[in-house]
Amino acid sequence: RILKAAQAEFARKGYDGARVDAIILRAKVSKNLLYHHFRSKEELYIRVLERTYEILRRRQGDIPLGGLDPVEAMRRLCESTFQVFIDEPDVITMLNTENLYRGKHIAKSPIIRALYDRLSVTIRAILEAGEEQGVFRPDIDPVELYISMSGLGYFYLSNQYTLSMIFDRDLGRPENIEKRKAHIVDMVLSYLTWGIDPAPRPDPS
């Protein structure tokens, strides 16, 4: 309950603007109880960041990728990465806030890096399977790929209000969200399959 209340406070007011007293009121706990679990505001903020990244990774991990062909596995990973930003809008706000601090709080967490080490292993396995089957181009950097995959959805949502005004298009409409999701999949798969000769079609005769 404390972490949920803290995430709401930090997401709306940032690290400097957030107040521990406001978190206590949101969580309906005593100050003594909060400081029993978290020694400082910074420790609480770091734990909220860890929770934010755990949500991202858990949602991605909820997609069963084992046993799928590489193209379908990559498609589902693209879709789930975008969907979690849609379903958890506070995630974008938290990440924007931490980037203002140049990642100094994330640097104090051993948990977050470990979460993404596992993600890199998953992506690498999909890429290697695709290369072995001749459907993905070789030598793809899994970290660069994930940054691109994530950025295609993250930027769209983090800037949806300004972009909607500039282009006179409501980017938040469900049909536009679905078009964007399909666009992300197409962009990523086009990159992965660039230069790969399609399998020859069987001779109908």
C-alpha positions as a Python dict, from the first residue, in 0.01 Angstrom:
ca = {
    (1, 'R'): (0, 0, 0),
    (2, 'I'): (287, 236, 82),
    (3, 'L'): (458, 165, -251),
    (4, 'K'): (140, 219, -448),
    (5, 'A'): (76, 550, -271),
    (6, 'A'): (438, 654, -317),
    (7, 'Q'): (428, 575, -689),
    (8, 'A'): (121, 797, -732),
    (9, 'E'): (288, 1082, -542),
    (10, 'F'): (623, 1058, -719),
    (11, 'A'): (459, 1020, -1060),
    (12, 'R'): (257, 1336, -1014),
    (13, 'K'): (506, 1559, -835),
    (14, 'G'): (850, 1417, -913),
    (15, 'Y'): (1114, 1331, -655),
    (16, 'D'): (1171, 1685, -525),
    (17, 'G'): (802, 1780, -522),
    (18, 'A'): (677, 1463, -352),
    (19, 'R'): (618, 1478, 22),
    (20, 'V'): (641, 1189, 265),
    (21, 'D'): (345, 1328, 461),
    (22, 'A'): (133, 1314, 144),
    (23, 'I'): (236, 951, 88),
    (24, 'I'): (138, 868, 446),
    (25, 'L'): (-205, 1021, 392),
    (26, 'R'): (-253, 836, 62),
    (27, 'A'): (-146, 503, 215),
    (28, 'K'): (-339, 562, 539),
    (29, 'V'): (-46, 452, 753),
    (30, 'S'): (150, 613, 1034),
    (31, 'K'): (484, 786, 981),
    (32, 'N'): (645, 534, 1216),
    (33, 'L'): (522, 246, 1002),
    (34, 'L'): (654, 404, 681),
    (35, 'Y'): (996, 465, 833),
    (36, 'H'): (996, 114, 976),
    (37, 'H'): (1001, -17, 617),
    (38, 'F'): (1193, 265, 445),
    (39, 'R'): (1471, 461, 612),
    (40, 'S'): (1441, 769, 392),
    (41, 'K'): (1249, 933, 111),
    (42, 'E'): (1528, 836, -130),
    (43, 'E'): (1511, 470, -28),
    (44, 'L'): (1136, 474, -82),
    (45, 'Y'): (1182, 637, -423),
    (46, 'I'): (1439, 375, -527),
    (47, 'R'): (1204, 98, -421),
    (48, 'V'): (923, 257, -626),
    (49, 'L'): (1159, 266, -927),
    (50, 'E'): (1237, -102, -872),
    (51, 'R'): (864, -174, -856),
    (52, 'T'): (816, 22, -1180),
    (53, 'Y'): (1076, -185, -1363),
    (54, 'E'): (945, -505, -1205),
    (55, 'I'): (601, -424, -1351),
    (56, 'L'): (755, -378, -1695),
    (57, 'R'): (947, -703, -1679),
    (58, 'R'): (664, -903, -1523),
    (59, 'R'): (423, -794, -1793),
    (60, 'Q'): (676, -886, -2061),
    (61, 'G'): (744, -1214, -1881),
    (62, 'D'): (373, -1296, -1874),
    (63, 'I'): (388, -1349, -2251),
    (64, 'P'): (479, -1715, -2314),
    (65, 'L'): (760, -1698, -2569),
    (66, 'G'): (899, -2048, -2525),
    (67, 'G'): (819, -2282, -2810),
    (68, 'L'): (713, -2005, -3047),
    (69, 'D'): (885, -1951, -3378),
    (70, 'P'): (1121, -1650, -3361),
    (71, 'V'): (905, -1418, -3570),
    (72, 'E'): (597, -1477, -3356),
    (73, 'A'): (800, -1448, -3034),
    (74, 'M'): (939, -1111, -3145),
    (75, 'R'): (593, -995, -3251),
    (76, 'R'): (451, -1072, -2907),
    (77, 'L'): (744, -908, -2730),
    (78, 'C'): (693, -589, -2933),
    (79, 'E'): (322, -587, -2857),
    (80, 'S'): (361, -654, -2485),
    (81, 'T'): (632, -387, -2447),
    (82, 'F'): (398, -126, -2598),
    (83, 'Q'): (91, -252, -2411),
    (84, 'V'): (248, -217, -2068),
    (85, 'F'): (313, 153, -2135),
    (86, 'I'): (-56, 189, -2228),
    (87, 'D'): (-182, 0, -1923),
    (88, 'E'): (63, 154, -1674),
    (89, 'P'): (89, 525, -1763),
    (90, 'D'): (270, 604, -1435),
    (91, 'V'): (561, 399, -1569),
    (92, 'I'): (632, 660, -1834),
    (93, 'T'): (610, 944, -1583),
    (94, 'M'): (845, 767, -1341),
    (95, 'L'): (1101, 697, -1612),
    (96, 'N'): (1083, 1057, -1736),
    (97, 'T'): (1143, 1180, -1381),
    (98, 'E'): (1442, 955, -1325),
    (99, 'N'): (1597, 1064, -1653),
    (100, 'L'): (1591, 1421, -1524),
    (101, 'Y'): (1822, 1294, -1248),
    (102, 'R'): (2043, 1120, -1507),
    (103, 'G'): (1965, 779, -1357),
    (104, 'K'): (2143, 846, -1027),
    (105, 'H'): (1880, 662, -820),
    (106, 'I'): (1867, 363, -1055),
    (107, 'A'): (2245, 337, -1017),
    (108, 'K'): (2191, 257, -649),
    (109, 'S'): (1970, -43, -725),
    (110, 'P'): (2121, -384, -802),
    (111, 'I'): (1776, -522, -881),
    (112, 'I'): (1694, -317, -1191),
    (113, 'R'): (2007, -410, -1384),
    (114, 'A'): (1953, -778, -1302),
    (115, 'L'): (1597, -757, -1441),
    (116, 'Y'): (1726, -630, -1772),
    (117, 'D'): (2014, -874, -1786),
    (118, 'R'): (1748, -1147, -1804),
    (119, 'L'): (1559, -956, -2074),
    (120, 'S'): (1877, -934, -2283),
    (121, 'V'): (1921, -1310, -2251),
    (122, 'T'): (1562, -1367, -2370),
    (123, 'I'): (1599, -1138, -2670),
    (124, 'R'): (1936, -1287, -2760),
    (125, 'A'): (1785, -1637, -2756),
    (126, 'I'): (1505, -1529, -2991),
    (127, 'L'): (1755, -1362, -3225),
    (128, 'E'): (1984, -1665, -3228),
    (129, 'A'): (1692, -1896, -3306),
    (130, 'G'): (1586, -1666, -3588),
    (131, 'E'): (1937, -1655, -3729),
    (132, 'E'): (1969, -2034, -3713),
    (133, 'Q'): (1639, -2073, -3899),
    (134, 'G'): (1741, -1819, -4159),
    (135, 'V'): (1456, -1576, -4084),
    (136, 'F'): (1656, -1303, -3905),
    (137, 'R'): (1968, -1126, -4023),
    (138, 'P'): (2284, -1203, -3820),
    (139, 'D'): (2473, -996, -3563),
    (140, 'I'): (2181, -802, -3414),
    (141, 'D'): (2265, -634, -3083),
    (142, 'P'): (1983, -729, -2840),
    (143, 'V'): (2030, -414, -2632),
    (144, 'E'): (2009, -183, -2934),
    (145, 'L'): (1706, -375, -3056),
    (146, 'Y'): (1522, -340, -2725),
    (147, 'I'): (1599, 33, -2706),
    (148, 'S'): (1451, 80, -3052),
    (149, 'M'): (1151, -144, -2980),
    (150, 'S'): (1078, 33, -2654),
    (151, 'G'): (1140, 381, -2794),
    (152, 'L'): (893, 336, -3080),
    (153, 'G'): (613, 299, -2825),
    (154, 'Y'): (748, 510, -2539),
    (155, 'F'): (794, 828, -2746),
    (156, 'Y'): (450, 793, -2903),
    (157, 'L'): (282, 782, -2562),
    (158, 'S'): (505, 1022, -2369),
    (159, 'N'): (451, 1288, -2638),
    (160, 'Q'): (100, 1197, -2746),
    (161, 'Y'): (-59, 1526, -2639),
    (162, 'T'): (186, 1755, -2819),
    (163, 'L'): (197, 1529, -3125),
    (164, 'S'): (-183, 1511, -3131),
    (165, 'M'): (-201, 1890, -3142),
    (166, 'I'): (75, 1929, -3400),
    (167, 'F'): (-66, 1672, -3643),
    (168, 'D'): (-435, 1722, -3559),
    (169, 'R'): (-473, 1352, -3486),
    (170, 'D'): (-589, 1205, -3155),
    (171, 'L'): (-310, 956, -3090),
    (172, 'G'): (-492, 821, -2786),
    (173, 'R'): (-792, 690, -2981),
    (174, 'P'): (-811, 309, -2961),
    (175, 'E'): (-786, 266, -3339),
    (176, 'N'): (-474, 484, -3351),
    (177, 'I'): (-318, 290, -3063),
    (178, 'E'): (-377, -34, -3253),
    (179, 'K'): (-230, 115, -3572),
    (180, 'R'): (77, 221, -3377),
    (181, 'K'): (117, -126, -3227),
    (182, 'A'): (105, -281, -3574),
    (183, 'H'): (351, -17, -3698),
    (184, 'I'): (600, -105, -3423),
    (185, 'V'): (580, -475, -3509),
    (186, 'D'): (627, -399, -3880),
    (187, 'M'): (925, -172, -3814),
    (188, 'V'): (1104, -422, -3591),
    (189, 'L'): (1037, -727, -3809),
    (190, 'S'): (1132, -537, -4125),
    (191, 'Y'): (1466, -451, -3966),
    (192, 'L'): (1526, -806, -3846),
    (193, 'T'): (1440, -962, -4181),
    (194, 'W'): (1610, -702, -4405),
    (195, 'G'): (1824, -873, -4668),
    (196, 'I'): (1687, -1219, -4591),
    (197, 'D'): (1578, -1403, -4904),
    (198, 'P'): (1224, -1535, -4861),
    (199, 'A'): (1186, -1911, -4867),
    (200, 'P'): (1108, -2032, -5219),
    (201, 'R'): (746, -2121, -5276),
    (202, 'P'): (675, -2481, -5374),
    (203, 'D'): (612, -2543, -5741),
    (204, 'P'): (234, -2592, -5774),
    (205, 'S'): (291, -2832, -6064),
}
